[in-house]
Amino acid sequence: MIDDDRDAAPTPEANPPAPKRRPLLLTDSPLGRRLTLPAALVLATASGLLAVLAFPPYGAWPLAAVSVAGFGAAVHRRRLRGGLGVGFVYGMAFFLPLLAWSSTQVGQWPWLFLCALEALGMGLLGMFLAACSRLIDTRRWTLAPLTGVAWVAEEALRSRQPFGGFPWGNLAFSQAESPTAAAIWLGGAPFLSFLVALSGGLLLAAVFALAAHFYGSQAAPSGHLQSPQDAPRGAGIRKAAAFTAAAALTALAPLALPINATAPAGDTVNVAVVQGNVPRLGLSFNEQRRAVLDNHVQATKDLAAAVNAGRAERPDLVMWPENASDIDPLANRDAYKLISEAAEAIGAPIVLGGIVHNEDGTRSNMTIVWDPEDGPVYMYSKRHPVPFAEYVPYKGFFSTVAGWIDPRMSEGLDNVAGFEHGQNAGIVEVGDYTLTGLICFEIAFDAETRDSVRDGAQLMAVGTNNATFDTNEAQQQLAMVALRSIEHGRDGLMASTVGVSAFTDHTGEVSQATEFNTAAVIQSDLTLSDSSTPASTVGILPEAVLTGAALVALACAILINVKHRRSQT
């Protein structure tokens, strides 16, 4: 699948200038010098690992752009199969450690399968950039913007396919603590990813300028000069400095945006988030009958006692996480009674997550509003359940294939709950307040988040159950909540069974973040918002425009490649 380095050298020109010695790790190809295959694979692996460090819990956000630059250098001037192979290697180096939390409880095979699917998207990106090598070489100004739109197109595909997509690992989600994050309220997560990739493309242009300065134009697409001796003294270094400055400016420019223009200006609501914790972590947490529910009920009653004693403010609503009721609270009388007692004690509605058995025999992952007097008054059903964790697409086929690999894996698929896809609006109504109805991984999807805001959500609220995973996954998810708060100008919160639970504001600042695997109650005044940011209004348009630009660039690259091939015959 990966190309080798046995391509014929380019046809020599008449009276060529005396070239400098070919630099180490470069080899000749029909397009010019490129990295040898071993060097490209090493660079792709290193770049993938650097990208991991840009995401929580590490948070070294500048490394995302550096990783993009390394990826671009690794696939430049390769054949299509080389771009696919090198890109796949980059993807595995990135996703295996980034998604390692999915292996801790779900198992090794599902983790490897998920990472391979995600890495295939990076392989397609590698093919795309490899196909555009001649376009970049002949029109050097295209390098940075083409890199930006190519990454957006890849993320758009990976966020939708296969099986509804999985956007985890998109460049935007590495930038929660960066100055670039402020741009997300202009064009959403795809626009933020574009800026990060654009910065990476500019860094790559700087590297190419230096390579051309020291080794000549055959080493890198930095210009059309025949040799470094023809260039003005220091021109390559000045170009490299200019490209590097442009990359830094791209990252820092969003600081100038009037982000306070998106600040919520509505009423204030006091929200308490209860993190009840679970007796032990893992997928078996739902087998611990009523233990999780008991923890959340007791924590809420303890808060009520603190309120009655004057040690805490009475909240306007209490938020419990996804799966806070580990048994169906509508069908089980004990669960119903316990939740009602907790709501009556605190004197406020409780928004809780629970698994509900439907009349047709199916199950739904629900968020339920529990009124102190009237009991359950509103329910939201998760609209985007996670494939192979909450339902199994093409179950017969995948169970058979899993059985060939490992019988235990097939048994695991047979035990997947099979949740229904909710068809409701993306909101939870709590009296006069409206929250987003997002459950767990739904926060990663642009459409689900945006639709919740458009449906009237005044707060960015996410209930999640991180007991199946670890603190890395929880911190990565919290970064998404912070970014969505900036994107849509909403105060927000994340309520988790075991952590991390926290509050966020419209600037992305996180407050009162809890420790992992501990019981905790946090409380804050949040401001409601009924306004829309540009990102909320324009919706999918920036992503569509940038993806369309990538397709146009690919078409132009194909035409240039065909024209060149015909000229050689």
PDB file of N, CA and C in Angstrom, residues 162-167 322 355 363-366 380-393 416-424 437-443 445 448:
ATOM      1  N   PRO A 162     -18.027   6.343   8.943  1.00  0.00           N
ATOM      2  CA  PRO A 162     -19.191   5.472   8.784  1.00  0.00           C
ATOM      3  C   PRO A 162     -20.059   5.460  10.039  1.00  0.00           C
ATOM      4  N   PHE A 163     -21.258   4.921   9.924  1.00  0.00           N
ATOM      5  CA  PHE A 163     -22.166   4.717  11.053  1.00  0.00           C
ATOM      6  C   PHE A 163     -22.465   6.004  11.814  1.00  0.00           C
ATOM      7  N   GLY A 164     -22.667   7.088  11.087  1.00  0.00           N
ATOM      8  CA  GLY A 164     -22.999   8.351  11.722  1.00  0.00           C
ATOM      9  C   GLY A 164     -21.804   9.183  12.114  1.00  0.00           C
ATOM     10  N   GLY A 165     -20.582   8.642  11.929  1.00  0.00           N
ATOM     11  CA  GLY A 165     -19.372   9.421  12.156  1.00  0.00           C
ATOM     12  C   GLY A 165     -18.916   9.452  13.606  1.00  0.00           C
ATOM     13  N   PHE A 166     -17.678   9.965  13.778  1.00  0.00           N
ATOM     14  CA  PHE A 166     -17.075  10.077  15.107  1.00  0.00           C
ATOM     15  C   PHE A 166     -16.086  11.239  15.058  1.00  0.00           C
ATOM     16  N   PRO A 167     -16.500  12.449  15.465  1.00  0.00           N
ATOM     17  CA  PRO A 167     -15.646  13.650  15.313  1.00  0.00           C
ATOM     18  C   PRO A 167     -14.535  13.768  16.347  1.00  0.00           C
ATOM     19  N   GLU A 322     -25.921  11.541  33.095  1.00  0.00           N
ATOM     20  CA  GLU A 322     -26.399  10.394  32.326  1.00  0.00           C
ATOM     21  C   GLU A 322     -26.297   9.136  33.187  1.00  0.00           C
ATOM     22  N   ILE A 355     -32.103   5.005  32.009  1.00  0.00           N
ATOM     23  CA  ILE A 355     -32.443   4.084  30.926  1.00  0.00           C
ATOM     24  C   ILE A 355     -33.916   3.726  31.071  1.00  0.00           C
ATOM     25  N   ARG A 363     -35.378   0.166  24.211  1.00  0.00           N
ATOM     26  CA  ARG A 363     -34.893   0.993  25.314  1.00  0.00           C
ATOM     27  C   ARG A 363     -34.389   2.327  24.788  1.00  0.00           C
ATOM     28  N   SER A 364     -34.419   3.331  25.641  1.00  0.00           N
ATOM     29  CA  SER A 364     -33.962   4.664  25.272  1.00  0.00           C
ATOM     30  C   SER A 364     -33.079   5.228  26.380  1.00  0.00           C
ATOM     31  N   ASN A 365     -32.055   5.952  25.962  1.00  0.00           N
ATOM     32  CA  ASN A 365     -31.204   6.685  26.895  1.00  0.00           C
ATOM     33  C   ASN A 365     -31.827   8.058  27.077  1.00  0.00           C
ATOM     34  N   MET A 366     -32.395   8.306  28.238  1.00  0.00           N
ATOM     35  CA  MET A 366     -33.255   9.468  28.452  1.00  0.00           C
ATOM     36  C   MET A 366     -32.650  10.478  29.420  1.00  0.00           C
ATOM     37  N   TYR A 380     -36.274  13.733  27.288  1.00  0.00           N
ATOM     38  CA  TYR A 380     -35.496  13.848  26.051  1.00  0.00           C
ATOM     39  C   TYR A 380     -34.817  12.509  25.795  1.00  0.00           C
ATOM     40  N   SER A 381     -34.947  11.987  24.587  1.00  0.00           N
ATOM     41  CA  SER A 381     -34.319  10.727  24.205  1.00  0.00           C
ATOM     42  C   SER A 381     -33.096  11.001  23.345  1.00  0.00           C
ATOM     43  N   LYS A 382     -31.974  10.408  23.693  1.00  0.00           N
ATOM     44  CA  LYS A 382     -30.717  10.631  22.981  1.00  0.00           C
ATOM     45  C   LYS A 382     -30.896  10.375  21.489  1.00  0.00           C
ATOM     46  N   ARG A 383     -30.523  11.374  20.690  1.00  0.00           N
ATOM     47  CA  ARG A 383     -30.749  11.298  19.247  1.00  0.00           C
ATOM     48  C   ARG A 383     -29.616  10.620  18.501  1.00  0.00           C
ATOM     49  N   HIS A 384     -28.421  10.614  19.077  1.00  0.00           N
ATOM     50  CA  HIS A 384     -27.254  10.066  18.378  1.00  0.00           C
ATOM     51  C   HIS A 384     -26.562   9.041  19.282  1.00  0.00           C
ATOM     52  N   PRO A 385     -27.166   7.860  19.445  1.00  0.00           N
ATOM     53  CA  PRO A 385     -26.496   6.831  20.247  1.00  0.00           C
ATOM     54  C   PRO A 385     -25.204   6.378  19.567  1.00  0.00           C
ATOM     55  N   VAL A 386     -24.278   5.877  20.366  1.00  0.00           N
ATOM     56  CA  VAL A 386     -22.948   5.521  19.871  1.00  0.00           C
ATOM     57  C   VAL A 386     -22.980   4.128  19.264  1.00  0.00           C
ATOM     58  N   PRO A 387     -22.572   3.982  17.994  1.00  0.00           N
ATOM     59  CA  PRO A 387     -22.567   2.649  17.382  1.00  0.00           C
ATOM     60  C   PRO A 387     -21.597   1.709  18.095  1.00  0.00           C
ATOM     61  N   PHE A 388     -22.006   0.451  18.225  1.00  0.00           N
ATOM     62  CA  PHE A 388     -21.239  -0.622  18.856  1.00  0.00           C
ATOM     63  C   PHE A 388     -21.103  -0.455  20.370  1.00  0.00           C
ATOM     64  N   ALA A 389     -21.640   0.616  20.924  1.00  0.00           N
ATOM     65  CA  ALA A 389     -21.669   0.788  22.373  1.00  0.00           C
ATOM     66  C   ALA A 389     -23.104   0.888  22.878  1.00  0.00           C
ATOM     67  N   GLU A 390     -23.946   1.618  22.116  1.00  0.00           N
ATOM     68  CA  GLU A 390     -25.346   1.769  22.499  1.00  0.00           C
ATOM     69  C   GLU A 390     -26.304   1.128  21.492  1.00  0.00           C
ATOM     70  N   TYR A 391     -25.810   0.790  20.338  1.00  0.00           N
ATOM     71  CA  TYR A 391     -26.552  -0.029  19.365  1.00  0.00           C
ATOM     72  C   TYR A 391     -25.538  -0.613  18.391  1.00  0.00           C
ATOM     73  N   VAL A 392     -25.931  -1.659  17.690  1.00  0.00           N
ATOM     74  CA  VAL A 392     -25.030  -2.315  16.750  1.00  0.00           C
ATOM     75  C   VAL A 392     -25.636  -2.224  15.349  1.00  0.00           C
ATOM     76  N   PRO A 393     -25.038  -1.442  14.438  1.00  0.00           N
ATOM     77  CA  PRO A 393     -25.524  -1.417  13.059  1.00  0.00           C
ATOM     78  C   PRO A 393     -25.202  -2.737  12.365  1.00  0.00           C
ATOM     79  N   VAL A 416     -24.935  -5.536  23.786  1.00  0.00           N
ATOM     80  CA  VAL A 416     -25.161  -4.104  23.602  1.00  0.00           C
ATOM     81  C   VAL A 416     -26.657  -3.819  23.707  1.00  0.00           C
ATOM     82  N   ALA A 417     -26.995  -2.772  24.437  1.00  0.00           N
ATOM     83  CA  ALA A 417     -28.391  -2.518  24.800  1.00  0.00           C
ATOM     84  C   ALA A 417     -29.312  -2.338  23.602  1.00  0.00           C
ATOM     85  N   GLY A 418     -28.848  -1.712  22.544  1.00  0.00           N
ATOM     86  CA  GLY A 418     -29.705  -1.472  21.390  1.00  0.00           C
ATOM     87  C   GLY A 418     -30.658  -0.312  21.605  1.00  0.00           C
ATOM     88  N   PHE A 419     -30.122   0.868  21.953  1.00  0.00           N
ATOM     89  CA  PHE A 419     -30.966   2.024  22.220  1.00  0.00           C
ATOM     90  C   PHE A 419     -31.592   2.563  20.932  1.00  0.00           C
ATOM     91  N   GLU A 420     -32.774   3.064  21.065  1.00  0.00           N
ATOM     92  CA  GLU A 420     -33.464   3.720  19.959  1.00  0.00           C
ATOM     93  C   GLU A 420     -32.868   5.106  19.706  1.00  0.00           C
ATOM     94  N   HIS A 421     -32.949   5.563  18.450  1.00  0.00           N
ATOM     95  CA  HIS A 421     -32.561   6.932  18.119  1.00  0.00           C
ATOM     96  C   HIS A 421     -33.730   7.856  18.440  1.00  0.00           C
ATOM     97  N   GLY A 422     -33.503   8.825  19.325  1.00  0.00           N
ATOM     98  CA  GLY A 422     -34.556   9.761  19.673  1.00  0.00           C
ATOM     99  C   GLY A 422     -34.945  10.643  18.496  1.00  0.00           C
ATOM    100  N   GLN A 423     -36.224  10.940  18.387  1.00  0.00           N
ATOM    101  CA  GLN A 423     -36.737  11.774  17.298  1.00  0.00           C
ATOM    102  C   GLN A 423     -37.233  13.125  17.789  1.00  0.00           C
ATOM    103  N   ASN A 424     -36.944  13.460  19.040  1.00  0.00           N
ATOM    104  CA  ASN A 424     -37.453  14.686  19.652  1.00  0.00           C
ATOM    105  C   ASN A 424     -36.549  15.871  19.357  1.00  0.00           C
ATOM    106  N   GLY A 437     -30.348  19.313  25.233  1.00  0.00           N
ATOM    107  CA  GLY A 437     -30.645  17.933  25.610  1.00  0.00           C
ATOM    108  C   GLY A 437     -29.493  16.995  25.344  1.00  0.00           C
ATOM    109  N   LEU A 438     -28.291  17.505  25.269  1.00  0.00           N
ATOM    110  CA  LEU A 438     -27.144  16.711  24.832  1.00  0.00           C
ATOM    111  C   LEU A 438     -26.740  15.682  25.884  1.00  0.00           C
ATOM    112  N   ILE A 439     -26.536  14.458  25.434  1.00  0.00           N
ATOM    113  CA  ILE A 439     -26.105  13.370  26.304  1.00  0.00           C
ATOM    114  C   ILE A 439     -24.763  12.849  25.806  1.00  0.00           C
ATOM    115  N   CYS A 440     -23.763  12.932  26.646  1.00  0.00           N
ATOM    116  CA  CYS A 440     -22.457  12.338  26.413  1.00  0.00           C
ATOM    117  C   CYS A 440     -21.852  12.755  25.076  1.00  0.00           C
ATOM    118  N   PHE A 441     -21.619  11.805  24.150  1.00  0.00           N
ATOM    119  CA  PHE A 441     -20.873  12.069  22.918  1.00  0.00           C
ATOM    120  C   PHE A 441     -21.589  13.027  21.970  1.00  0.00           C
ATOM    121  N   GLU A 442     -22.868  13.330  22.230  1.00  0.00           N
ATOM    122  CA  GLU A 442     -23.583  14.245  21.330  1.00  0.00           C
ATOM    123  C   GLU A 442     -22.931  15.624  21.295  1.00  0.00           C
ATOM    124  N   ILE A 443     -22.214  15.992  22.349  1.00  0.00           N
ATOM    125  CA  ILE A 443     -21.552  17.297  22.378  1.00  0.00           C
ATOM    126  C   ILE A 443     -20.484  17.401  21.294  1.00  0.00           C
ATOM    127  N   PHE A 445     -20.782  16.499  18.186  1.00  0.00           N
ATOM    128  CA  PHE A 445     -21.373  16.656  16.864  1.00  0.00           C
ATOM    129  C   PHE A 445     -21.896  18.074  16.668  1.00  0.00           C
ATOM    130  N   GLU A 448     -25.992  18.317  16.192  1.00  0.00           N
ATOM    131  CA  GLU A 448     -26.800  18.111  17.391  1.00  0.00           C
ATOM    132  C   GLU A 448     -26.696  19.308  18.338  1.00  0.00           C
TER     133      GLU A 448
END
